[in-house]
Amino acid sequence: SSPHLVQVRERIRINGQPISKDLFNKYFWLVYNRLEETKDPEHASMPAYFRFLTIMAFHVFLQEKVDLAVVEVGIGGTYDCTNIIRTPVVCGVSSLGIDHTSILGDTMEKIAWQKGGIFKPGVPAFTVAQPERPLEVLRERAQERKCPLYLCPELDDFEEGCRALKLGLAGAHQRSNAALALQLAQTWLQRRGCQGLGELKEVPPSTELVGRPVPLAPAFRLTDAMIQGLRDTEWLGRTQVLSHGAVTWYLDGAHTTSSIQACVRWFRQAALNQDKPQDGSEVRVLLFNATGDRDTAALLKLLVPCHFDYAVFCPNFMEVSVANNADQQNFNVTLENALTRCLENQRTWTRLLEEKVGQDPWLPSPLRVGGLLQPAPTRGSLLLVPPAPRPLNSPALVFPCLAQALRWVAQGRDPHLAAPTASGAHPHPAASSGAVLLQEAAAVRVLVTGSLHLVGGALRLLDPALSQ
């Protein structure tokens, strides 16, 4: 799978666990040296990062003699380097979204064409409910490749009587993912000769798929193991909550419009519907970054209704010096480029809030004049002057690295993070005034989103055990 959050070993797992450091080291050098010995003198470059790890993953699975390998496509499908398996057991296409447009195309139909490239002759494939036209493209691709394509039933169809299936992952969109996972698992189990799971009806080769709905796969009786599996599923960095005293971190690696929408629904339910602190204030903070060719303005616009008191932007670099954190470093992006992107995001957020003033009773006019904090003339200190029931000025701050951003947000109130140092102080006046609010708030709720790499870096700092 890709990308990893904290350590590269997460990408290659056996029985759900990242392979050990020793095993990773052993197979890395074995593959590297073999490629080095056999490379073409005319084209002497090594495979790129993702391609190398894909080759290495296949090698690990073969050498360790796994029963079944689950391979996640990197980007798209048709031209992805994972798409070299001639006869997989089964293929799945989850809910389509707009992402990687510079590579896959700028419409859902173009992206659907790329995704359908993983279909193989005679190999069953499953997808979930999709918009009409992209579903037609998937159907056409399946017909071209003589691949039997099925639509997954809703997860509700698997629920017997009144027993609702509980999912370990939050969010309505995970029900669609769970239905797809069940179909893929069931196909493998049938191949292994397991009985009592419901039979798929074969689609005759002569059946015209064009112009017809994709046939619906039958629901089947779930085993106790399947029910438990759905309930116990965990996936770091997706709808994850870390409660560290007064500071609660909400981490979600959403980075497309559809996934950010799902993230907002989850955050509102998980954080904003919580009982407000009786003995003091609540401060809400957005920590955001986005990478690649993503439309950050569109993503940020979806986050405005969460009414954040502060929006913090920083690159995905752990520290200003990232020499000791190679797992977290993207060697294709310079710090200067990343900071330029953050400054653009800061301007976009400010503009979005200015547009919102006048439309939203939660955003009063102090947005334009500095908002929450005004100097008290008598003592020269800072006092909270609430001009409205919930005064929001959402000052947007940029920090040069994740560590500084997290330390500023936590203000020494998270035991996993050191207090911000004087040398790491932020020159922006909103940062020093905001520090007072963060120090005195009864609850600080922080949403970290926009990039899986950002979430991974935050996890590395907030949960050091993940780096072991």
CSV table of C-alpha atoms in Angstrom, one decimal:
chain,number,residue,atom,x,y,z
A,1,SER,CA,0.0,0.0,0.0
A,2,SER,CA,1.1,3.6,-0.3
A,3,PRO,CA,1.9,6.1,1.0
A,4,HIS,CA,3.3,5.2,4.4
A,5,LEU,CA,2.6,7.4,7.4
A,6,VAL,CA,5.6,7.0,9.7
A,7,GLN,CA,7.9,4.4,8.3
A,8,VAL,CA,8.4,3.0,4.8
A,9,ARG,CA,8.1,-0.6,6.2
A,10,GLU,CA,4.3,0.0,6.6
A,11,ARG,CA,4.0,-0.4,2.8
A,12,ILE,CA,4.9,-4.1,2.9
A,13,ARG,CA,2.9,-6.0,5.6
A,14,ILE,CA,2.5,-9.7,6.4
A,15,ASN,CA,-0.5,-10.7,8.5
A,16,GLY,CA,-1.3,-7.0,8.9
A,17,GLN,CA,2.1,-6.1,10.4
A,18,PRO,CA,4.9,-4.1,8.7
A,19,ILE,CA,7.8,-6.4,8.0
A,20,SER,CA,10.6,-6.1,10.5
A,21,LYS,CA,13.6,-3.8,10.1
A,22,ASP,CA,15.9,-6.8,9.6
A,23,LEU,CA,13.6,-8.3,6.9
A,24,PHE,CA,13.3,-5.0,5.2
A,25,ASN,CA,17.0,-4.5,5.2
A,26,LYS,CA,17.7,-8.0,3.9
A,27,TYR,CA,15.3,-7.8,1.0
A,28,PHE,CA,16.1,-4.2,0.1
A,29,TRP,CA,19.8,-5.0,-0.5
A,30,LEU,CA,19.0,-8.3,-2.1
A,31,VAL,CA,16.7,-6.5,-4.7
A,32,TYR,CA,19.0,-3.5,-5.0
A,33,ASN,CA,22.1,-5.6,-5.7
A,34,ARG,CA,20.3,-7.9,-8.1
A,35,LEU,CA,19.1,-4.9,-10.1
A,36,GLU,CA,22.5,-3.3,-10.0
A,37,GLU,CA,24.2,-6.4,-11.4
A,38,THR,CA,21.7,-6.9,-14.2
A,39,LYS,CA,20.9,-3.4,-15.4
A,40,ASP,CA,21.2,-2.4,-19.0
A,41,PRO,CA,24.4,-0.4,-19.6
A,42,GLU,CA,22.5,1.8,-22.0
A,43,HIS,CA,19.8,2.7,-19.5
A,44,ALA,CA,21.7,2.6,-16.2
A,45,SER,CA,19.3,4.3,-13.9
A,46,MET,CA,17.6,2.3,-11.0
A,47,PRO,CA,13.8,2.1,-10.8
A,48,ALA,CA,12.2,5.1,-9.2
A,49,TYR,CA,11.2,5.0,-5.5
A,50,PHE,CA,7.6,3.6,-5.9
A,51,ARG,CA,8.7,1.2,-8.6
A,52,PHE,CA,11.5,-0.1,-6.5
A,53,LEU,CA,9.3,-0.7,-3.5
A,54,THR,CA,6.7,-2.4,-5.7
A,55,ILE,CA,9.4,-4.8,-7.1
A,56,MET,CA,10.6,-5.4,-3.5
A,57,ALA,CA,7.1,-6.1,-2.2
A,58,PHE,CA,6.5,-8.7,-4.8
A,59,HIS,CA,9.8,-10.3,-4.0
A,60,VAL,CA,9.1,-10.3,-0.3
A,61,PHE,CA,5.7,-11.9,-0.8
A,62,LEU,CA,7.2,-14.6,-3.1
A,63,GLN,CA,10.1,-15.4,-0.8
A,64,GLU,CA,7.9,-15.4,2.4
A,65,LYS,CA,5.4,-17.7,0.6
A,66,VAL,CA,2.3,-15.7,1.5
A,67,ASP,CA,-1.1,-17.3,0.7
A,68,LEU,CA,-2.6,-14.2,-0.6
A,69,ALA,CA,-1.3,-10.7,-1.5
A,70,VAL,CA,-3.5,-7.6,-1.4
A,71,VAL,CA,-1.9,-5.0,-3.8
A,72,GLU,CA,-3.1,-1.4,-3.8
A,73,VAL,CA,-2.6,0.4,-7.0
A,74,GLY,CA,-0.4,3.5,-6.7
A,75,ILE,CA,-2.0,6.0,-9.1
A,76,GLY,CA,-4.7,5.2,-11.6
A,77,GLY,CA,-4.4,1.6,-12.8
A,78,THR,CA,-3.7,1.3,-16.5
A,79,TYR,CA,-0.1,2.5,-16.5
A,80,ASP,CA,0.6,1.9,-12.8
A,81,CYS,CA,3.6,-0.3,-12.1
A,82,THR,CA,1.5,-2.6,-9.8
A,83,ASN,CA,-0.5,-3.5,-12.9
A,84,ILE,CA,1.8,-6.4,-14.1
A,85,ILE,CA,-0.2,-9.2,-12.5
A,86,ARG,CA,-1.7,-11.2,-15.4
A,87,THR,CA,-4.3,-13.2,-13.5
A,88,PRO,CA,-5.1,-11.8,-10.1
A,89,VAL,CA,-7.8,-13.6,-8.1
A,90,VAL,CA,-10.1,-10.6,-8.1
A,91,CYS,CA,-10.0,-6.9,-8.8
A,92,GLY,CA,-11.9,-4.0,-7.0
A,93,VAL,CA,-12.5,-0.4,-7.8
A,94,SER,CA,-13.6,1.7,-4.9
A,95,SER,CA,-15.6,5.0,-5.0
A,96,LEU,CA,-14.1,7.2,-7.7
A,97,GLY,CA,-12.8,10.7,-6.9
A,98,ILE,CA,-11.0,13.6,-8.6
A,99,ASP,CA,-7.3,13.2,-7.8
A,100,HIS,CA,-3.9,13.2,-9.6
A,101,THR,CA,-5.5,15.1,-12.5
A,102,SER,CA,-2.2,15.9,-14.2
A,103,ILE,CA,-1.6,12.2,-14.6
A,104,LEU,CA,-5.1,10.6,-14.8
A,105,GLY,CA,-7.1,13.3,-16.5
A,106,ASP,CA,-9.4,16.1,-15.2
A,107,THR,CA,-12.8,14.3,-15.4
A,108,MET,CA,-14.4,11.3,-13.6
A,109,GLU,CA,-14.7,9.6,-17.0
A,110,LYS,CA,-11.0,9.8,-17.8
A,111,ILE,CA,-10.2,8.6,-14.3
A,112,ALA,CA,-12.6,5.7,-14.6
A,113,TRP,CA,-10.9,4.7,-17.8
A,114,GLN,CA,-7.5,4.6,-16.0
A,115,LYS,CA,-9.0,2.6,-13.1
A,116,GLY,CA,-10.6,0.1,-15.4
A,117,GLY,CA,-7.1,-0.7,-16.7
A,118,ILE,CA,-6.6,-3.3,-13.9
A,119,PHE,CA,-9.4,-5.5,-15.3
A,120,LYS,CA,-8.2,-8.8,-16.6
A,121,PRO,CA,-9.9,-11.4,-19.0
A,122,GLY,CA,-12.0,-13.8,-17.1
A,123,VAL,CA,-11.1,-12.3,-13.7
A,124,PRO,CA,-14.1,-11.1,-11.7
A,125,ALA,CA,-14.1,-7.4,-10.7
A,126,PHE,CA,-16.3,-5.5,-8.3
A,127,THR,CA,-17.1,-1.8,-7.9
A,128,VAL,CA,-19.4,0.2,-5.7
A,129,ALA,CA,-22.1,2.7,-6.6
A,130,GLN,CA,-20.7,5.3,-8.9
A,131,PRO,CA,-22.1,8.3,-10.9
A,132,GLU,CA,-23.8,7.1,-14.1
A,133,ARG,CA,-21.3,8.1,-16.7
A,134,PRO,CA,-18.1,6.9,-14.9
A,135,LEU,CA,-19.9,3.6,-14.2
A,136,GLU,CA,-20.6,3.3,-18.0
A,137,VAL,CA,-16.9,3.8,-18.7
A,138,LEU,CA,-16.0,1.0,-16.2
A,139,ARG,CA,-18.5,-1.2,-17.9
A,140,GLU,CA,-17.1,-0.5,-21.3
A,141,ARG,CA,-13.6,-1.2,-20.1
A,142,ALA,CA,-14.8,-4.5,-18.6
A,143,GLN,CA,-16.4,-5.5,-21.9
A,144,GLU,CA,-13.2,-4.6,-23.8
A,145,ARG,CA,-11.2,-6.8,-21.5
A,146,LYS,CA,-13.8,-9.7,-21.3
A,147,CYS,CA,-13.9,-9.2,-17.5
A,148,PRO,CA,-17.1,-10.0,-15.6
A,149,LEU,CA,-17.9,-6.8,-13.6
A,150,TYR,CA,-20.3,-6.7,-10.7
A,151,LEU,CA,-21.8,-4.0,-8.5
A,152,CYS,CA,-21.5,-4.6,-4.7
A,153,PRO,CA,-24.7,-4.6,-2.8
A,154,GLU,CA,-25.1,-2.1,0.0
A,155,LEU,CA,-23.7,-3.1,3.4
A,156,ASP,CA,-27.3,-3.0,4.7
A,157,ASP,CA,-28.1,-6.0,2.5
A,158,PHE,CA,-25.6,-8.1,4.6
A,159,GLU,CA,-27.3,-7.2,7.9
A,160,GLU,CA,-29.5,-10.1,9.1
A,161,GLY,CA,-32.7,-9.0,10.9
A,162,CYS,CA,-32.1,-6.0,13.1
A,163,ARG,CA,-28.4,-6.7,13.7
A,164,ALA,CA,-26.4,-3.7,12.5
A,165,LEU,CA,-22.9,-4.2,11.4
A,166,LYS,CA,-20.4,-2.2,13.4
A,167,LEU,CA,-17.3,-0.8,11.6
A,168,GLY,CA,-14.0,0.0,13.2
A,169,LEU,CA,-13.5,2.9,10.8
A,170,ALA,CA,-15.8,5.9,11.2
A,171,GLY,CA,-17.6,7.6,8.3
A,172,ALA,CA,-20.5,6.7,6.1
A,173,HIS,CA,-18.1,6.2,3.1
A,174,GLN,CA,-16.5,3.3,5.0
A,175,ARG,CA,-19.7,1.3,4.5
A,176,SER,CA,-19.1,1.3,0.8
A,177,ASN,CA,-15.4,0.3,1.3
A,178,ALA,CA,-16.6,-2.5,3.7
A,179,ALA,CA,-19.1,-3.9,1.1
A,180,LEU,CA,-16.3,-4.0,-1.5
A,181,ALA,CA,-13.9,-5.7,1.0
A,182,LEU,CA,-16.5,-8.3,1.7
A,183,GLN,CA,-16.9,-9.2,-2.0
A,184,LEU,CA,-13.2,-9.4,-2.6
A,185,ALA,CA,-12.7,-11.6,0.5
A,186,GLN,CA,-15.6,-13.8,-0.4
A,187,THR,CA,-14.3,-14.4,-4.0
A,188,TRP,CA,-10.9,-15.5,-2.5
A,189,LEU,CA,-12.7,-17.8,0.0
A,190,GLN,CA,-14.8,-19.3,-2.8
A,191,ARG,CA,-11.6,-20.0,-4.8
A,192,ARG,CA,-10.3,-21.8,-1.7
A,193,GLY,CA,-13.5,-24.0,-1.6
A,194,CYS,CA,-15.2,-22.4,1.4
A,195,GLN,CA,-18.9,-23.2,1.4
A,196,GLY,CA,-22.0,-21.4,2.6
A,197,LEU,CA,-21.0,-17.9,1.4
A,198,GLY,CA,-23.5,-17.4,-1.4
A,199,GLU,CA,-22.7,-18.0,-5.1
A,200,LEU,CA,-22.0,-15.4,-7.8
A,201,LYS,CA,-24.0,-15.9,-10.9
A,202,GLU,CA,-21.7,-16.1,-14.0
A,203,VAL,CA,-22.4,-13.6,-16.7
A,204,PRO,CA,-22.4,-15.4,-20.1
A,205,PRO,CA,-19.7,-14.1,-22.4
A,206,SER,CA,-22.3,-13.2,-25.0
A,207,THR,CA,-24.1,-10.9,-22.7
A,208,GLU,CA,-23.9,-7.3,-23.9
A,209,LEU,CA,-22.9,-5.1,-21.0
A,210,VAL,CA,-23.2,-1.8,-22.8
A,211,GLY,CA,-26.5,-0.1,-22.2
A,212,ARG,CA,-27.4,-2.4,-19.3
A,213,PRO,CA,-26.9,-1.9,-15.6
A,214,VAL,CA,-23.8,-3.6,-14.1
A,215,PRO,CA,-25.2,-6.9,-12.6
A,216,LEU,CA,-25.6,-6.8,-8.9
A,217,ALA,CA,-23.6,-9.4,-6.9
A,218,PRO,CA,-25.7,-11.3,-4.5
A,219,ALA,CA,-25.3,-10.6,-0.8
A,220,PHE,CA,-24.2,-13.6,1.3
A,221,ARG,CA,-24.2,-14.7,4.9
A,222,LEU,CA,-21.3,-13.3,6.8
A,223,THR,CA,-19.1,-15.5,8.9
A,224,ASP,CA,-18.4,-14.5,12.5
A,225,ALA,CA,-14.8,-13.8,11.4
A,226,MET,CA,-16.0,-11.3,8.8
A,227,ILE,CA,-18.2,-9.5,11.3
A,228,GLN,CA,-15.4,-9.3,13.8
A,229,GLY,CA,-13.0,-8.2,11.1
A,230,LEU,CA,-15.2,-5.3,10.1
A,231,ARG,CA,-15.6,-4.3,13.8
A,232,ASP,CA,-11.9,-4.5,14.6
A,233,THR,CA,-10.5,-2.9,11.5
A,234,GLU,CA,-8.0,-0.1,12.3
A,235,TRP,CA,-6.2,2.2,9.9
A,236,LEU,CA,-3.9,4.8,11.3
A,237,GLY,CA,-4.4,8.3,10.0
A,238,ARG,CA,-8.0,7.8,8.9
A,239,THR,CA,-10.6,9.2,11.2
A,240,GLN,CA,-8.2,8.7,14.1
A,241,VAL,CA,-8.6,10.5,17.5
A,242,LEU,CA,-5.7,11.0,19.9
A,243,SER,CA,-6.8,12.4,23.3
A,244,HIS,CA,-3.8,14.0,25.0
A,245,GLY,CA,-5.1,15.8,28.1
A,246,ALA,CA,-6.6,19.2,27.2
A,247,VAL,CA,-5.6,18.7,23.5
A,248,THR,CA,-7.5,16.3,21.3
A,249,TRP,CA,-6.1,15.6,17.9
A,250,TYR,CA,-8.4,14.5,15.0
A,251,LEU,CA,-6.3,13.0,12.2
A,252,ASP,CA,-7.6,12.3,8.7
A,253,GLY,CA,-5.5,12.0,5.6
A,254,ALA,CA,-8.3,13.3,3.3
A,255,HIS,CA,-6.9,15.0,0.2
A,256,THR,CA,-9.7,15.1,-2.4
A,257,THR,CA,-13.0,17.0,-2.4
A,258,SER,CA,-15.1,13.9,-1.6
A,259,SER,CA,-12.8,12.7,1.2
A,260,ILE,CA,-12.6,16.2,2.7
A,261,GLN,CA,-16.4,16.3,2.7
A,262,ALA,CA,-16.4,13.0,4.5
A,263,CYS,CA,-13.8,14.3,6.9
A,264,VAL,CA,-15.9,17.3,7.7
A,265,ARG,CA,-18.9,15.2,8.5
A,266,TRP,CA,-16.8,13.0,10.7
A,267,PHE,CA,-15.1,15.9,12.5
A,268,ARG,CA,-18.4,17.6,13.2
A,269,GLN,CA,-19.8,14.4,14.7
A,270,ALA,CA,-16.7,13.5,16.6
A,271,ALA,CA,-15.6,16.9,17.9
A,272,LEU,CA,-18.1,19.7,17.3
A,273,ASN,CA,-21.0,17.7,18.8
A,274,GLN,CA,-19.1,17.0,22.0
A,275,ASP,CA,-20.3,18.7,25.2
A,276,LYS,CA,-18.7,22.1,25.5
A,277,PRO,CA,-16.4,22.5,28.5
A,278,GLN,CA,-18.3,23.8,31.5
A,279,ASP,CA,-15.3,25.4,33.1
A,280,GLY,CA,-13.8,27.3,30.2
A,281,SER,CA,-13.5,27.9,26.5
A,282,GLU,CA,-12.9,25.6,23.6
A,283,VAL,CA,-10.5,26.5,20.9
A,284,ARG,CA,-10.6,24.8,17.4
A,285,VAL,CA,-7.6,24.6,15.2
A,286,LEU,CA,-7.1,23.5,11.6
A,287,LEU,CA,-3.7,22.1,10.7
A,288,PHE,CA,-3.6,21.8,6.9
A,289,ASN,CA,-1.3,21.1,4.0
A,290,ALA,CA,-1.9,19.7,0.5
A,291,THR,CA,0.6,18.4,-2.1
A,292,GLY,CA,0.8,17.7,-5.8
A,293,ASP,CA,-1.7,19.2,-8.2
A,294,ARG,CA,-4.6,19.4,-5.8
A,295,ASP,CA,-7.0,22.3,-5.8
A,296,THR,CA,-6.3,23.6,-2.3
A,297,ALA,CA,-8.8,26.4,-2.6
A,298,ALA,CA,-11.6,23.9,-3.2
A,299,LEU,CA,-10.5,21.8,-0.2
A,300,LEU,CA,-10.2,24.7,2.1
A,301,LYS,CA,-13.6,26.1,1.2
A,302,LEU,CA,-15.2,22.8,2.4
A,303,LEU,CA,-13.4,23.3,5.8
A,304,VAL,CA,-14.7,26.8,6.5
A,305,PRO,CA,-18.1,25.7,8.0
A,306,CYS,CA,-16.2,24.0,10.9
A,307,HIS,CA,-15.6,27.5,12.4
A,308,PHE,CA,-11.9,27.2,13.3
A,309,ASP,CA,-10.4,29.8,15.6
A,310,TYR,CA,-7.0,29.2,14.0
A,311,ALA,CA,-5.8,27.8,10.7
A,312,VAL,CA,-2.2,26.7,10.8
A,313,PHE,CA,-0.3,25.8,7.6
A,314,CYS,CA,3.1,24.1,7.4
A,315,PRO,CA,5.0,21.9,5.0
A,316,ASN,CA,5.1,18.1,5.5
A,317,PHE,CA,8.7,18.4,6.8
A,318,MET,CA,9.1,17.2,10.4
A,319,GLU,CA,11.8,19.7,11.3
A,320,VAL,CA,13.4,22.5,9.4
A,321,SER,CA,16.4,20.1,9.2
A,322,VAL,CA,15.0,16.8,8.1
A,323,ALA,CA,18.3,14.9,7.8
A,324,ASN,CA,17.4,12.4,10.5
A,325,ASN,CA,13.9,11.7,9.1
A,326,ALA,CA,14.4,10.2,5.7
A,327,ASP,CA,11.2,8.2,5.9
A,328,GLN,CA,9.2,11.5,6.2
A,329,GLN,CA,11.2,13.4,3.5
A,330,ASN,CA,10.0,14.0,0.0
A,331,PHE,CA,13.2,14.6,-2.0
A,332,ASN,CA,11.2,16.0,-5.0
A,333,VAL,CA,10.0,19.0,-3.0
A,334,THR,CA,12.2,21.8,-1.6
A,335,LEU,CA,11.4,23.6,1.6
A,336,GLU,CA,11.1,26.9,-0.3
A,337,ASN,CA,8.5,25.4,-2.7
A,338,ALA,CA,6.6,23.9,0.2
A,339,LEU,CA,6.6,27.1,2.1
A,340,THR,CA,5.4,29.1,-0.9
A,341,ARG,CA,2.5,26.7,-1.2
A,342,CYS,CA,1.7,27.2,2.5
A,343,LEU,CA,1.7,31.0,2.1
A,344,GLU,CA,-0.7,30.6,-0.8
A,345,ASN,CA,-3.0,28.5,1.4
A,346,GLN,CA,-2.8,31.2,4.1
A,347,ARG,CA,-3.9,33.9,1.6
A,348,THR,CA,-6.7,31.6,0.3
A,349,TRP,CA,-8.0,30.9,3.8
A,350,THR,CA,-8.1,34.6,4.6
A,351,ARG,CA,-9.9,35.4,1.4
A,352,LEU,CA,-12.5,32.6,2.0
A,353,LEU,CA,-13.2,34.0,5.5
A,354,GLU,CA,-13.5,37.5,4.2
A,355,GLU,CA,-16.1,36.3,1.6
A,356,LYS,CA,-17.9,34.5,4.4
A,357,VAL,CA,-18.3,37.5,6.6
A,358,GLY,CA,-21.8,38.9,6.2
A,359,GLN,CA,-23.1,35.6,5.0
A,360,ASP,CA,-22.5,33.7,8.2
A,361,PRO,CA,-23.7,35.0,11.6
A,362,TRP,CA,-20.8,33.1,13.3
A,363,LEU,CA,-18.2,35.2,11.6
A,364,PRO,CA,-18.5,38.8,13.0
A,365,SER,CA,-16.8,41.9,11.7
A,366,PRO,CA,-13.8,41.6,14.1
A,367,LEU,CA,-12.4,39.3,11.5
A,368,ARG,CA,-11.1,42.4,9.8
A,369,VAL,CA,-9.7,44.2,12.8
A,370,GLY,CA,-7.9,41.5,14.7
A,371,GLY,CA,-10.8,39.8,16.4
A,372,LEU,CA,-10.4,37.8,19.6
A,373,LEU,CA,-7.6,39.7,21.3
A,374,GLN,CA,-7.4,43.4,22.0
A,375,PRO,CA,-4.9,45.2,24.2
A,376,ALA,CA,-6.1,46.4,27.6
A,377,PRO,CA,-4.9,50.0,27.8
A,378,THR,CA,-4.5,50.0,31.6
A,379,ARG,CA,-2.0,47.1,32.0
A,380,GLY,CA,-0.9,46.6,28.4
A,381,SER,CA,-1.9,42.9,28.7
A,382,LEU,CA,-4.2,40.9,26.5
A,383,LEU,CA,-7.9,40.5,27.3
A,384,LEU,CA,-10.5,38.4,25.7
A,385,VAL,CA,-13.1,40.8,24.3
A,386,PRO,CA,-16.0,38.8,23.0
A,387,PRO,CA,-17.9,40.9,20.4
A,388,ALA,CA,-20.3,38.0,19.6
A,389,PRO,CA,-21.5,34.7,21.2
A,390,ARG,CA,-18.6,32.9,19.4
A,391,PRO,CA,-16.1,35.4,18.2
A,392,LEU,CA,-14.0,33.9,15.4
A,393,ASN,CA,-11.3,35.6,13.6
A,394,SER,CA,-9.5,32.5,12.3
A,395,PRO,CA,-6.0,34.0,12.0
A,396,ALA,CA,-4.0,32.0,9.5
A,397,LEU,CA,-0.5,31.2,10.5
A,398,VAL,CA,2.4,29.6,8.6
A,399,PHE,CA,5.2,27.6,10.3
A,400,PRO,CA,8.3,26.3,8.6
A,401,CYS,CA,7.9,22.7,9.9
A,402,LEU,CA,5.5,20.3,11.6
A,403,ALA,CA,7.3,20.3,14.9
A,404,GLN,CA,7.0,24.0,15.3
A,405,ALA,CA,3.3,24.0,14.3
A,406,LEU,CA,2.4,21.2,16.7
A,407,ARG,CA,4.3,22.8,19.6
A,408,TRP,CA,2.6,26.1,19.0
A,409,VAL,CA,-0.9,24.5,18.9
A,410,ALA,CA,-0.2,22.4,22.0
A,411,GLN,CA,1.5,25.2,24.0
A,412,GLY,CA,3.1,22.6,26.3
A,413,ARG,CA,-0.2,21.0,27.2
A,414,ASP,CA,0.4,17.7,25.3
A,415,PRO,CA,2.8,15.5,27.3
A,416,HIS,CA,4.2,14.1,24.0
A,417,LEU,CA,5.3,17.5,22.8
A,418,ALA,CA,7.8,19.9,24.3
A,419,ALA,CA,6.7,23.4,25.0
A,420,PRO,CA,7.5,25.9,22.2
A,421,THR,CA,10.9,27.6,22.8
A,422,ALA,CA,11.6,31.3,22.6
A,423,SER,CA,13.8,30.7,19.5
A,424,GLY,CA,10.8,29.0,17.8
A,425,ALA,CA,8.5,31.9,18.6
A,426,HIS,CA,6.4,33.1,15.7
A,427,PRO,CA,6.7,36.7,14.7
A,428,HIS,CA,3.0,37.1,13.8
A,429,PRO,CA,1.1,38.9,16.6
A,430,ALA,CA,-1.7,36.5,16.3
A,431,ALA,CA,0.7,33.7,17.3
A,432,SER,CA,1.6,35.3,20.6
A,433,SER,CA,-1.9,36.3,21.4
A,434,GLY,CA,-3.3,33.0,20.3
A,435,ALA,CA,-0.8,31.2,22.6
A,436,VAL,CA,-2.7,32.8,25.6
A,437,LEU,CA,-6.0,31.4,24.3
A,438,LEU,CA,-4.5,28.0,23.7
A,439,GLN,CA,-2.9,27.9,27.2
A,440,GLU,CA,-6.1,28.9,28.9
A,441,ALA,CA,-8.7,27.0,26.9
A,442,ALA,CA,-10.4,24.1,28.7
A,443,ALA,CA,-10.3,22.1,25.5
A,444,VAL,CA,-8.3,22.4,22.3
A,445,ARG,CA,-9.6,20.4,19.3
A,446,VAL,CA,-7.3,20.1,16.4
A,447,LEU,CA,-8.1,18.7,13.0
A,448,VAL,CA,-5.1,17.6,11.0
A,449,THR,CA,-6.0,17.0,7.3
A,450,GLY,CA,-5.2,17.6,3.6
A,451,SER,CA,-2.3,15.2,3.2
A,452,LEU,CA,-1.5,11.7,4.4
A,453,HIS,CA,2.2,12.8,4.6
A,454,LEU,CA,1.2,15.6,6.9
A,455,VAL,CA,-0.8,13.2,9.1
A,456,GLY,CA,2.1,10.7,9.1
A,457,GLY,CA,4.5,13.4,10.3
A,458,ALA,CA,2.1,14.5,13.0
A,459,LEU,CA,1.7,10.9,14.1
A,460,ARG,CA,5.4,10.4,14.3
A,461,LEU,CA,5.6,13.3,16.7
A,462,LEU,CA,2.4,12.6,18.7
A,463,ASP,CA,2.9,8.9,19.1
A,464,PRO,CA,6.7,8.2,19.2
A,465,ALA,CA,6.0,4.4,19.6
A,466,LEU,CA,5.0,4.2,16.0
A,467,SER,CA,8.6,4.9,15.0
A,468,GLN,CA,10.0,1.9,16.8
